[in-house]
Amino acid sequence: MMHIRRSEARGFADHGWLKSQHSFSFADYHDPQRMGWGNLRVINEDRIAPGMGFGEHGHKDMEIISYVLQGNLAHKDSMGNVKGIPPGDVQRMSAGQGVRHSEFNHAPDQTTHFLQIWIEPNVRGIAPGYEQKTFADAEKQGQLRLVAAPDGASGAVTIHADAALYAGLLNEGDVVNLPLDPSRKAYVHLVRGALSVNGEALKAGDAVALAHEPLLKLDAADQAEVLVFDLAA
């Protein structure tokens, strides 16, 4: 089973300093048919205006991943982490028992464009944690690079969730296959470019939710950047 979620069908919020597209129900955007997929709860495509950002706020019991596409995301949290997140880095914050943080774009003339991803944990009440790693383009070129996994396999960031996240950079004509466990779910989010997923054409911002599928086939029609989630059902 495959369900296509077109970019223009996503929820949209314009706060002036922040423009956000929501793949699933979030804040004032509510769709009872789109409360998440498996244990994937949030994919927000956020654009933060120069000199603006999210003030300090709190989270509990959620695995939060930031994936920056343009600019730099300045992170500060109650664990003492003060970091800049550039494109190519994957940041994981485990909210656990509770954490407070802020995210800002300090650039005077550039928008920060990033994906905010929430995955429901398989353990609750743990101590909050933070991890950030750089994944060079060469590691993702023409293939799917594991960037987040429960056991930190292959140098991925470690998430406390029954899920895995892959990132890929494909050129026109590249074909990538990923075997899937039909008892689990998968989700493909096309960050930019154009490709087909099991024969279904996608453009930037489109996504495909998959269930009971044994194989994922990505066929790039243009230069493409893609995220693939392997998820608990």
Coordinates of C-alpha atoms in Angstrom, one line a residue:
M1 CA 0.0 0.0 0.0
M2 CA 1.3 3.4 -1.0
H3 CA -0.3 6.8 -0.2
I4 CA 1.1 10.0 -1.9
R5 CA 1.1 13.2 0.1
R6 CA 1.5 16.1 -2.2
S7 CA 3.5 19.2 -1.1
E8 CA 0.7 21.6 -1.7
A9 CA -1.7 19.5 0.5
R10 CA 0.4 20.0 3.6
G11 CA -0.7 22.4 6.3
F12 CA 0.8 25.9 6.2
A13 CA 1.5 28.5 8.8
D14 CA 2.8 32.0 8.2
H15 CA 3.9 33.8 11.3
G16 CA 5.8 36.4 9.5
W17 CA 9.3 35.5 10.9
L18 CA 8.5 31.8 10.3
K19 CA 6.9 30.0 7.4
S20 CA 6.2 26.4 8.1
Q21 CA 4.7 23.5 6.1
H22 CA 3.3 20.6 8.2
S23 CA 3.2 17.0 6.8
F24 CA 1.2 16.0 9.9
S25 CA -1.1 17.7 12.4
F26 CA 0.8 20.3 14.3
A27 CA -0.2 23.3 16.4
D28 CA -3.2 25.0 14.7
Y29 CA -3.1 22.7 11.8
H30 CA -5.3 19.6 12.6
D31 CA -6.2 16.8 10.3
P32 CA -7.5 13.6 12.1
Q33 CA -6.4 11.6 9.0
R34 CA -2.8 12.9 9.4
M35 CA -1.7 12.4 13.0
G36 CA 1.5 10.7 12.0
W37 CA 2.7 7.5 10.3
G38 CA 3.8 4.7 12.5
N39 CA 5.9 6.3 15.2
L40 CA 6.8 9.3 12.9
R41 CA 4.8 12.2 14.4
V42 CA 6.1 15.5 12.8
I43 CA 7.9 16.7 9.7
N44 CA 7.8 20.5 9.6
E45 CA 9.6 22.3 6.8
D46 CA 10.5 25.5 8.4
R47 CA 12.0 28.8 7.0
I48 CA 13.2 31.2 9.7
A49 CA 13.7 34.9 8.7
P50 CA 17.1 36.5 9.3
G51 CA 17.6 37.5 12.9
M52 CA 14.6 35.6 14.2
G53 CA 13.9 32.2 15.8
F54 CA 12.1 30.1 18.4
G55 CA 12.4 31.4 21.9
E56 CA 13.1 29.0 24.8
H57 CA 10.4 26.4 25.2
G58 CA 10.1 22.9 26.5
H59 CA 9.5 19.3 25.3
K60 CA 9.2 15.9 27.0
D61 CA 9.5 12.3 25.8
M62 CA 10.1 12.9 22.1
E63 CA 13.1 12.2 19.8
I64 CA 13.6 15.5 17.8
I65 CA 15.8 15.6 14.7
S66 CA 16.9 18.8 12.9
Y67 CA 18.0 18.5 9.3
V68 CA 19.3 21.8 7.9
L69 CA 19.0 22.6 4.2
Q70 CA 20.2 26.2 4.0
G71 CA 21.8 28.7 6.4
N72 CA 22.7 27.8 10.0
L73 CA 20.5 26.9 12.9
A74 CA 21.8 28.2 16.3
H75 CA 20.8 25.8 19.1
K76 CA 20.9 26.4 22.8
D77 CA 19.4 24.1 25.5
S78 CA 19.1 23.5 29.2
M79 CA 21.7 20.7 29.0
G80 CA 24.4 23.3 28.3
N81 CA 24.7 22.7 24.6
V82 CA 25.3 25.8 22.4
K83 CA 25.7 24.6 18.8
G84 CA 25.4 25.8 15.2
I85 CA 23.8 23.3 12.9
P86 CA 24.9 23.7 9.2
P87 CA 23.7 21.8 6.2
G88 CA 25.1 18.3 6.2
D89 CA 24.8 17.9 10.0
V90 CA 22.1 15.9 11.7
Q91 CA 21.1 16.9 15.2
R92 CA 19.3 14.6 17.6
M93 CA 17.8 15.9 20.9
S94 CA 16.1 13.4 23.2
A95 CA 13.7 15.3 25.3
G96 CA 13.2 12.5 27.8
Q97 CA 12.3 13.8 31.3
G98 CA 12.2 17.3 30.0
V99 CA 14.4 19.8 28.2
R100 CA 14.2 23.5 27.3
H101 CA 15.8 24.9 24.2
S102 CA 15.8 27.7 21.6
E103 CA 16.6 27.7 17.9
F104 CA 17.6 30.9 16.1
N105 CA 18.8 32.2 12.7
H106 CA 21.4 34.8 13.6
A107 CA 22.4 35.6 10.0
P108 CA 21.5 39.2 9.0
D109 CA 20.6 38.4 5.4
Q110 CA 19.9 34.7 4.9
T111 CA 16.9 32.5 5.6
T112 CA 17.5 29.3 7.6
H113 CA 15.6 26.4 5.9
F114 CA 15.4 23.2 7.8
L115 CA 13.3 20.1 8.6
Q116 CA 12.1 19.6 12.1
I117 CA 11.3 15.9 12.7
W118 CA 9.7 14.3 15.7
I119 CA 9.7 10.5 16.3
E120 CA 7.9 8.9 19.3
P121 CA 10.4 7.2 21.6
N122 CA 10.2 3.6 22.7
V123 CA 11.4 4.5 26.2
R124 CA 10.1 7.3 28.4
G125 CA 11.3 9.3 31.3
I126 CA 15.0 9.0 30.3
A127 CA 17.6 11.7 31.0
P128 CA 17.6 14.2 28.1
G129 CA 20.4 13.9 25.6
Y130 CA 22.0 15.6 22.6
E131 CA 24.0 14.4 19.6
Q132 CA 25.2 16.0 16.4
K133 CA 27.1 14.6 13.5
T134 CA 28.3 15.7 10.1
F135 CA 27.5 13.5 7.0
A136 CA 29.5 14.5 4.0
D137 CA 27.8 14.7 0.6
A138 CA 30.0 12.0 -0.7
E139 CA 28.6 9.6 1.9
K140 CA 25.1 10.2 0.5
Q141 CA 25.8 10.5 -3.2
G142 CA 24.0 7.8 -5.2
Q143 CA 22.9 5.9 -2.1
L144 CA 21.0 6.0 1.1
R145 CA 23.2 6.8 4.1
L146 CA 21.9 5.7 7.5
V147 CA 21.9 8.9 9.6
A148 CA 19.8 8.0 12.6
A149 CA 19.2 4.6 14.2
P150 CA 18.4 3.0 17.6
D151 CA 22.0 1.6 18.1
G152 CA 23.9 4.3 16.3
A153 CA 24.9 1.8 13.6
S154 CA 27.3 2.8 10.9
G155 CA 28.1 6.0 12.7
A156 CA 24.5 7.3 12.7
V157 CA 23.2 9.4 15.5
T158 CA 21.5 7.3 18.2
I159 CA 17.7 7.7 18.6
H160 CA 15.7 6.1 21.4
A161 CA 13.0 4.9 19.0
D162 CA 12.1 1.9 16.9
A163 CA 13.0 3.7 13.7
A164 CA 15.8 4.4 11.2
L165 CA 16.4 7.4 9.0
Y166 CA 18.3 7.4 5.7
A167 CA 19.4 10.4 3.7
G168 CA 20.4 10.3 0.0
L169 CA 21.6 12.6 -2.8
L170 CA 20.8 11.2 -6.2
N171 CA 21.7 12.4 -9.7
E172 CA 19.4 12.0 -12.7
G173 CA 19.3 8.3 -13.7
D174 CA 20.4 7.0 -10.3
V175 CA 18.4 4.0 -9.0
V176 CA 18.5 2.9 -5.4
N177 CA 16.7 -0.1 -3.9
L178 CA 16.0 -0.6 -0.2
P179 CA 14.5 -3.9 1.1
L180 CA 11.6 -3.3 3.5
D181 CA 10.1 -5.4 6.2
P182 CA 6.4 -5.7 5.1
S183 CA 5.3 -5.8 8.7
R184 CA 6.7 -2.3 9.3
K185 CA 5.9 1.1 7.8
A186 CA 8.1 3.4 5.7
Y187 CA 7.9 7.0 4.7
V188 CA 9.7 8.9 1.9
H189 CA 10.0 12.6 2.0
L190 CA 11.5 14.3 -1.1
V191 CA 13.5 17.3 0.1
R192 CA 14.2 18.7 -3.4
G193 CA 14.5 17.7 -7.0
A194 CA 12.4 15.0 -8.7
L195 CA 12.3 11.2 -8.4
S196 CA 9.9 8.3 -8.5
V197 CA 9.1 6.0 -5.6
N198 CA 8.0 2.5 -6.8
G199 CA 7.0 4.1 -10.1
E200 CA 5.1 7.1 -8.6
A201 CA 6.6 10.5 -9.6
L202 CA 7.3 13.0 -6.9
K203 CA 8.4 16.6 -6.9
A204 CA 10.0 18.6 -4.1
G205 CA 8.0 18.5 -0.9
D206 CA 6.0 15.4 -1.9
A207 CA 6.0 12.3 0.3
V208 CA 4.9 8.7 0.1
A209 CA 3.6 6.6 3.1
L210 CA 4.2 2.9 2.6
A211 CA 2.9 -0.2 4.4
H212 CA 3.1 -3.9 3.6
E213 CA 5.7 -3.2 0.9
P214 CA 8.7 -5.5 0.5
L215 CA 10.9 -3.1 -1.5
L216 CA 11.5 0.6 -1.9
K217 CA 12.8 1.6 -5.4
L218 CA 13.9 5.2 -5.9
D219 CA 14.6 6.4 -9.5
A220 CA 15.9 9.9 -9.8
A221 CA 14.5 12.0 -12.7
D222 CA 16.7 15.0 -11.7
Q223 CA 19.1 15.8 -9.0
A224 CA 17.3 14.9 -5.8
E225 CA 17.7 14.9 -2.0
V226 CA 15.6 12.5 -0.2
L227 CA 14.9 11.2 3.4
V228 CA 13.6 7.6 4.0
F229 CA 12.2 6.5 7.3
D230 CA 11.9 2.8 8.4
L231 CA 9.2 2.9 11.1
A232 CA 7.5 0.8 13.7
A233 CA 4.0 -0.1 12.6

